[in-house]
Short mmCIF file of C-alpha atoms in Angstrom, two decimals:
data_model
loop_
_atom_site.label_atom_id
_atom_site.label_comp_id
_atom_site.label_asym_id
_atom_site.label_seq_id
_atom_site.Cartn_x
_atom_site.Cartn_y
_atom_site.Cartn_z
CA UNK A 1 -34.13 106.58 128.26
CA UNK A 2 -37.65 105.50 129.21
CA UNK A 3 -38.09 104.90 132.87
CA UNK A 4 -38.93 101.39 134.09
CA UNK A 5 -42.46 100.69 135.28
CA UNK A 6 -42.93 101.64 138.92
CA UNK A 7 -45.30 100.13 141.44
CA UNK A 8 -45.57 103.37 143.38
CA UNK A 9 -47.26 106.59 142.40
CA UNK A 10 -44.68 108.69 140.55
CA UNK A 11 -44.24 112.45 140.65
CA UNK A 12 -41.71 113.24 137.89
CA UNK A 13 -38.89 115.65 138.58
CA UNK A 14 -37.13 115.24 135.26
CA UNK A 15 -33.53 116.30 134.96
CA UNK A 16 -33.31 117.79 131.47
CA UNK A 17 -30.46 120.12 130.77
CA UNK A 18 -28.38 121.47 127.91
CA UNK A 19 -27.85 119.37 124.79
CA UNK A 20 -24.30 120.40 123.95
CA UNK A 21 -22.17 117.28 123.92
CA UNK A 22 -19.57 116.82 121.24
CA UNK A 23 -19.23 113.06 121.36
CA UNK A 24 -21.50 110.06 120.89
CA UNK A 25 -22.20 107.67 123.75
CA UNK A 26 -20.94 104.18 122.96
CA UNK A 27 -21.76 100.88 124.63
CA UNK A 28 -18.89 99.35 126.57
CA UNK A 29 -17.82 102.54 128.32
CA UNK A 30 -19.07 104.85 131.04
CA UNK A 31 -21.64 106.74 129.05
CA UNK A 32 -22.60 110.38 129.51
CA UNK A 33 -26.29 109.54 129.69
CA UNK A 34 -25.59 107.25 132.64
CA UNK A 35 -24.06 109.99 134.78
CA UNK A 36 -26.57 111.19 137.34
CA UNK A 37 -26.02 114.90 136.93
CA UNK A 38 -24.94 114.87 133.31
CA UNK A 39 -25.09 117.86 130.97
CA UNK A 40 -26.67 115.99 128.10
CA UNK A 41 -30.29 116.25 127.00
CA UNK A 42 -31.40 112.69 127.75
CA UNK A 43 -34.40 110.99 129.26
CA UNK A 44 -32.48 110.21 132.44
CA UNK A 45 -34.80 111.09 135.27
CA UNK A 46 -34.70 111.73 138.97
CA UNK A 47 -38.17 111.02 140.28
CA UNK A 48 -39.76 111.64 143.66
CA UNK A 49 -42.03 108.73 144.51
CA UNK A 50 -44.76 108.78 147.14
CA UNK A 51 -45.94 105.47 148.54
CA UNK A 52 -49.27 104.68 150.22
CA UNK A 53 -47.95 105.72 153.64
CA UNK A 54 -46.38 108.96 152.46
CA UNK A 55 -42.81 107.68 152.38
CA UNK A 56 -40.68 109.40 149.79
CA UNK A 57 -37.96 107.81 147.73
CA UNK A 58 -35.77 109.16 144.96
CA UNK A 59 -34.83 107.22 141.86
CA UNK A 60 -31.14 107.54 141.10
CA UNK A 61 -29.51 105.51 138.35
CA UNK A 62 -31.92 102.58 138.37
CA UNK A 63 -32.04 102.51 142.18
CA UNK A 64 -34.79 103.95 144.36
CA UNK A 65 -33.70 105.38 147.73
CA UNK A 66 -36.21 105.74 150.54
CA UNK A 67 -34.72 108.40 152.82
CA UNK A 68 -37.80 108.93 154.99
CA UNK A 69 -36.00 107.49 158.06
CA UNK A 70 -32.81 109.46 157.52
CA UNK A 71 -31.34 112.07 159.83
CA UNK A 72 -32.59 115.57 159.08
CA UNK A 73 -31.88 119.20 159.87
CA UNK A 74 -29.40 121.76 158.66
CA UNK A 75 -26.50 120.23 160.59
CA UNK A 76 -27.07 116.65 159.40
CA UNK A 77 -24.27 115.18 157.34
CA UNK A 78 -22.76 112.13 155.66
CA UNK A 79 -20.72 109.54 157.50
CA UNK A 80 -17.01 109.03 156.96
CA UNK A 81 -15.99 105.37 156.99
CA UNK A 82 -13.61 104.34 159.75
CA UNK A 83 -11.59 102.36 157.19
CA UNK A 84 -10.43 102.87 153.62
CA UNK A 85 -13.66 101.28 152.38
CA UNK A 86 -15.84 103.42 150.14
CA UNK A 87 -19.27 102.80 148.56
CA UNK A 88 -19.34 101.75 144.89
CA UNK A 89 -18.41 104.65 142.58
CA UNK A 90 -20.47 103.07 139.81
CA UNK A 91 -22.78 100.12 139.46
CA UNK A 92 -24.83 98.06 137.03
CA UNK A 93 -28.62 97.84 137.11
CA UNK A 94 -31.49 97.11 134.73
CA UNK A 95 -31.78 99.85 132.14
CA UNK A 96 -33.57 98.74 128.99
CA UNK A 97 -36.29 96.41 127.76
CA UNK A 98 -35.45 94.83 124.39
CA UNK A 99 -37.47 97.46 122.50
CA UNK A 100 -35.89 100.32 124.46
CA UNK A 101 -32.35 99.15 123.72
CA UNK A 102 -33.17 98.83 120.04
CA UNK A 103 -34.53 102.38 119.95
CA UNK A 104 -31.40 103.63 121.70
CA UNK A 105 -28.77 101.84 119.62
CA UNK A 106 -30.13 101.91 116.07
CA UNK A 107 -29.93 105.73 115.69
CA UNK A 108 -26.27 105.55 116.79
CA UNK A 109 -25.52 102.96 114.11
CA UNK A 110 -27.40 104.91 111.46
CA UNK A 111 -25.30 108.02 112.03
CA UNK A 112 -22.26 106.03 110.99
CA UNK A 113 -19.77 107.99 113.06
CA UNK A 114 -18.76 104.85 114.96
CA UNK A 115 -17.55 103.13 111.81
CA UNK A 116 -19.07 100.49 109.56
CA UNK A 117 -17.06 97.61 111.02
CA UNK A 118 -18.01 98.40 114.61
CA UNK A 119 -21.65 98.98 113.68
CA UNK A 120 -21.77 95.65 111.84
CA UNK A 121 -20.38 93.79 114.85
CA UNK A 122 -22.91 95.46 117.11
CA UNK A 123 -25.80 94.54 114.82
CA UNK A 124 -24.55 90.96 114.78
CA UNK A 125 -24.14 90.89 118.56
CA UNK A 126 -27.72 91.98 119.18
CA UNK A 127 -29.11 89.96 116.23
CA UNK A 128 -30.59 93.22 115.03
CA UNK A 129 -31.84 91.89 111.70
CA UNK A 130 -34.19 89.40 113.32
CA UNK A 131 -37.41 91.32 113.86
CA UNK A 132 -38.79 88.76 116.32
CA UNK A 133 -35.69 87.77 118.31
CA UNK A 134 -33.34 90.73 117.85
CA UNK A 135 -32.31 92.44 121.07
CA UNK A 136 -33.94 89.47 122.91
CA UNK A 137 -37.41 90.65 121.91
CA UNK A 138 -38.58 87.05 122.28
CA UNK A 139 -37.81 87.49 126.00
CA UNK A 140 -39.80 90.69 126.45
CA UNK A 141 -41.17 90.78 129.98
CA UNK A 142 -38.76 88.08 131.11
CA UNK A 143 -35.68 90.18 131.81
CA UNK A 144 -33.75 93.40 131.14
CA UNK A 145 -30.63 94.67 129.48
CA UNK A 146 -28.34 95.95 132.25
CA UNK A 147 -25.88 98.82 132.00
CA UNK A 148 -23.72 101.06 134.16
CA UNK A 149 -24.57 104.09 136.23
CA UNK A 150 -22.10 106.55 137.72
CA UNK A 151 -22.07 108.35 141.07
CA UNK A 152 -22.63 112.04 140.31
CA UNK A 153 -19.73 113.10 142.58
CA UNK A 154 -17.27 111.28 140.30
CA UNK A 155 -15.30 109.55 143.08
CA UNK A 156 -12.14 107.60 142.17
CA UNK A 157 -13.10 104.65 140.01
CA UNK A 158 -16.25 106.26 138.62
CA UNK A 159 -15.21 105.19 135.10
CA UNK A 160 -14.41 101.58 136.01
CA UNK A 161 -17.84 100.19 135.06
CA UNK A 162 -17.05 99.69 131.39
CA UNK A 163 -18.87 96.42 130.64
CA UNK A 164 -21.10 96.43 127.56
CA UNK A 165 -24.85 95.91 127.90
CA UNK A 166 -25.64 92.44 129.23
CA UNK A 167 -28.90 90.55 129.58
CA UNK A 168 -30.22 89.11 132.85
CA UNK A 169 -33.36 86.97 133.01
CA UNK A 170 -35.87 87.93 135.70
CA UNK A 171 -35.14 85.91 138.83
CA UNK A 172 -31.52 85.20 137.88
CA UNK A 173 -28.54 86.73 139.63
CA UNK A 174 -26.32 88.99 137.52
CA UNK A 175 -23.06 87.44 136.26
CA UNK A 176 -20.72 86.80 139.18
CA UNK A 177 -17.72 88.20 137.34
CA UNK A 178 -19.28 91.67 136.94
CA UNK A 179 -18.32 93.75 139.94
CA UNK A 180 -20.97 96.06 141.44
CA UNK A 181 -23.92 94.57 139.58
CA UNK A 182 -26.77 95.32 141.95
CA UNK A 183 -27.42 92.66 144.57
CA UNK A 184 -28.80 93.22 148.07
CA UNK A 185 -25.26 93.75 149.35
CA UNK A 186 -24.39 96.31 146.66
CA UNK A 187 -27.68 98.09 147.35
CA UNK A 188 -26.76 98.20 151.04
CA UNK A 189 -23.44 99.82 150.17
CA UNK A 190 -25.20 102.39 148.00
CA UNK A 191 -27.68 103.06 150.82
CA UNK A 192 -24.74 103.60 153.21
CA UNK A 193 -23.59 106.50 151.04
CA UNK A 194 -27.05 108.09 151.37
CA UNK A 195 -27.22 107.95 155.18
CA UNK A 196 -27.30 111.32 156.93
CA UNK A 197 -26.92 111.63 160.69
CA UNK A 198 -27.70 114.48 163.10
CA UNK A 199 -25.15 117.17 163.84
CA UNK A 200 -22.91 116.57 166.83
CA UNK A 201 -22.90 119.84 168.72
CA UNK A 202 -22.99 118.76 172.34
CA UNK A 203 -24.87 120.48 175.12
CA UNK A 204 -22.53 121.76 177.85
CA UNK A 205 -23.15 122.75 181.45
CA UNK A 206 -22.17 125.43 182.34
CA UNK A 207 -23.62 126.62 179.05
CA UNK A 208 -22.32 130.16 178.43
CA UNK A 209 -18.77 129.82 179.73
CA UNK A 210 -17.10 127.20 181.86
CA UNK A 211 -14.52 127.81 184.58
CA UNK A 212 -10.96 126.61 185.08
CA UNK A 213 -10.83 123.35 187.09
CA UNK A 214 -14.63 123.06 187.03
CA UNK A 215 -15.99 119.80 185.51
CA UNK A 216 -18.11 120.60 182.48
CA UNK A 217 -20.90 118.14 181.71
CA UNK A 218 -21.48 117.14 178.07
CA UNK A 219 -24.36 115.26 176.46
CA UNK A 220 -26.31 114.87 173.26
CA UNK A 221 -30.04 115.18 172.72
CA UNK A 222 -31.42 111.67 173.15
CA UNK A 223 -34.43 112.48 170.95
CA UNK A 224 -32.16 113.13 167.95
CA UNK A 225 -29.59 110.41 168.42
CA UNK A 226 -31.58 107.37 167.44
CA UNK A 227 -30.88 104.84 164.67
CA UNK A 228 -31.36 106.17 161.13
CA UNK A 229 -31.69 104.17 157.95
CA UNK A 230 -31.94 104.33 154.17
CA UNK A 231 -33.49 101.67 151.95
CA UNK A 232 -32.28 101.12 148.38
CA UNK A 233 -34.30 99.05 145.96
CA UNK A 234 -34.59 98.07 142.33
CA UNK A 235 -38.29 97.53 141.84
CA UNK A 236 -37.92 96.14 138.33
CA UNK A 237 -36.27 92.99 139.72
CA UNK A 238 -37.74 93.07 143.22
CA UNK A 239 -34.64 93.38 145.40
CA UNK A 240 -33.86 95.79 148.21
CA UNK A 241 -31.59 96.42 151.17
CA UNK A 242 -31.71 98.68 154.21
CA UNK A 243 -28.58 100.13 155.78
CA UNK A 244 -29.06 101.22 159.40
CA UNK A 245 -26.72 103.41 161.43
CA UNK A 246 -26.82 103.26 165.23
CA UNK A 247 -24.86 105.65 167.48
CA UNK A 248 -22.45 103.85 169.80
CA UNK A 249 -20.12 106.45 171.29
CA UNK A 250 -19.12 110.10 171.49
CA UNK A 251 -15.47 111.16 171.47
CA UNK A 252 -14.54 114.53 172.94
CA UNK A 253 -11.32 116.35 172.13
CA UNK A 254 -11.06 119.52 174.27
CA UNK A 255 -8.98 121.54 171.81
CA UNK A 256 -6.06 121.98 174.20
CA UNK A 257 -3.62 119.72 176.00
CA UNK A 258 -4.38 121.59 179.21
CA UNK A 259 -7.56 119.67 179.90
CA UNK A 260 -8.86 116.40 181.31
CA UNK A 261 -11.74 114.41 179.84
CA UNK A 262 -14.37 112.23 181.47
CA UNK A 263 -13.78 109.38 181.03
CA UNK A 264 -10.02 109.71 180.64
CA UNK A 265 -10.13 108.21 177.14
CA UNK A 266 -12.45 110.97 175.99
CA UNK A 267 -14.80 108.34 174.56
CA UNK A 268 -18.28 108.34 176.09
CA UNK A 269 -20.08 105.08 175.45
CA UNK A 270 -23.84 104.95 175.05
CA UNK A 271 -25.51 104.02 178.34
CA UNK A 272 -29.22 103.13 178.47
CA UNK A 273 -29.68 104.73 175.07
CA UNK A 274 -28.06 108.00 176.18
CA UNK A 275 -24.80 109.67 175.20
CA UNK A 276 -23.67 111.51 178.29
CA UNK A 277 -26.02 112.72 180.99
CA UNK A 278 -27.71 116.11 181.34
CA UNK A 279 -26.52 118.16 184.28
CA UNK A 280 -29.04 118.47 187.09
CA UNK A 281 -29.12 120.75 190.07
CA UNK A 282 -27.20 119.33 193.01
CA UNK A 283 -24.57 117.56 190.90
CA UNK A 284 -21.98 120.33 191.09
CA UNK A 285 -19.56 118.15 193.06
CA UNK A 286 -20.22 114.97 191.07
CA UNK A 287 -18.00 113.65 188.28
CA UNK A 288 -19.81 113.78 184.93
CA UNK A 289 -20.04 110.48 183.03
CA UNK A 290 -19.11 112.47 179.92
CA UNK A 291 -17.38 115.82 179.95
CA UNK A 292 -14.22 117.84 180.24
CA UNK A 293 -12.28 119.88 182.78
CA UNK A 294 -10.12 122.71 181.47
CA UNK A 295 -6.96 123.45 183.44
CA UNK A 296 -6.35 126.95 182.11
CA UNK A 297 -8.30 129.90 180.79
CA UNK A 298 -8.93 130.41 177.09
CA UNK A 299 -8.01 134.09 177.65
CA UNK A 300 -9.56 136.39 175.08
CA UNK A 301 -10.22 133.48 172.77
CA UNK A 302 -11.86 130.05 172.85
CA UNK A 303 -10.90 126.39 172.75
CA UNK A 304 -12.16 124.38 169.72
CA UNK A 305 -13.90 121.41 171.32
CA UNK A 306 -14.42 118.62 168.80
CA UNK A 307 -17.24 116.13 169.28
CA UNK A 308 -17.41 113.06 167.04
CA UNK A 309 -20.06 110.35 167.16
CA UNK A 310 -19.25 106.84 165.93
CA UNK A 311 -22.10 104.96 164.25
CA UNK A 312 -22.26 101.20 163.71
CA UNK A 313 -23.69 100.18 160.34
CA UNK A 314 -25.55 96.97 159.63
CA UNK A 315 -27.82 95.95 156.80
CA UNK A 316 -30.60 93.57 155.89
CA UNK A 317 -31.83 92.71 152.43
CA UNK A 318 -33.94 90.53 150.19
CA UNK A 319 -33.81 86.80 150.72
CA UNK A 320 -32.64 87.12 154.32
CA UNK A 321 -29.30 88.62 153.34
CA UNK A 322 -27.55 90.91 155.79
CA UNK A 323 -24.34 91.78 157.56
CA UNK A 324 -22.16 94.61 158.79
CA UNK A 325 -20.50 97.50 157.00
CA UNK A 326 -17.59 99.60 158.34
CA UNK A 327 -18.38 101.99 161.18
CA UNK A 328 -18.92 105.60 160.22
CA UNK A 329 -18.16 108.83 162.06
CA UNK A 330 -19.55 112.34 161.96
CA UNK A 331 -18.28 115.26 164.01
CA UNK A 332 -18.35 118.98 164.55
CA UNK A 333 -16.29 121.63 166.33
CA UNK A 334 -17.67 124.21 168.74
CA UNK A 335 -15.92 127.05 170.51
CA UNK A 336 -15.74 126.94 174.29
CA UNK A 337 -15.01 129.93 176.52
CA UNK A 338 -13.06 129.07 179.68
CA UNK A 339 -12.76 131.69 182.38
CA UNK A 340 -10.73 131.97 185.56
CA UNK A 341 -12.67 131.62 188.77
CA UNK A 342 -12.84 135.06 190.32
CA UNK A 343 -12.01 135.14 194.04
CA UNK A 344 -13.72 137.70 196.25
CA UNK A 345 -11.56 139.27 199.01
CA UNK A 346 -13.31 140.44 202.16
#
């Protein structure tokens, strides 16, 4: 399907793969050509876009994501919502101009495999016989035909966007009864799914191996743990939303019941923009603001210390819209060696 006009300079990375599909895509259902990583030879594109300041976005299913302020690195990962909430598995966005929809549908009707009666109803619905007004050609440049797009991971509900093509005039909101038609809030939810945050391997002191009954200090690199964000936009209709994740706390689970955490809850709140505090010489007898004390040796093995950072998510969007989304969490496990303190007899 022809891509919509873009305001930014476009560097095409077209996804064109095998053309072996045994069924015909029909309006009114989740169509194969709308699936982001489909196996059909279509004009669906994923496009890298470079703006005037070098920011890079990626077009996915009618939505452009700017991930230039996202977390990066090999250990970065996606957030898990703290509730049962999940981002939209599918959504509706502008897809066709009147001429584009006509070019897409008429070959389907001409094949005849969908049945004469169905084809006739479709031609009547889109007023196909009227050369000037069919498919809303008299509104060219004043709106778009909208359709569904599907998350490529096929989460539960991916096939729930089964509305037929519908028209939306430029400047009008999509029909209120169509769930997940893109609005600033829906774009914020889609942006949430694209957020990646830094890995959560904590720095420990002592570093190589800690000792039984010795407080071990734990902290995270302040330079990495800053707010990250993703912006989602639909340039064709001029709306956007930015979802921002901010770290708020680090939870430490020592990996054994024979341990004490600092603080006792195991949750280290952010203080002055820092999670934990680096150990400094002369603090051997001090209590760490964030850390753990193991009460027994790990023997020939290790203890799996789990560190999980909680991130608060808020969003802002076109027209002054904004709000909060459920907190997200991202964690990792690292192995800790705990040794007995060796006494020296004289």
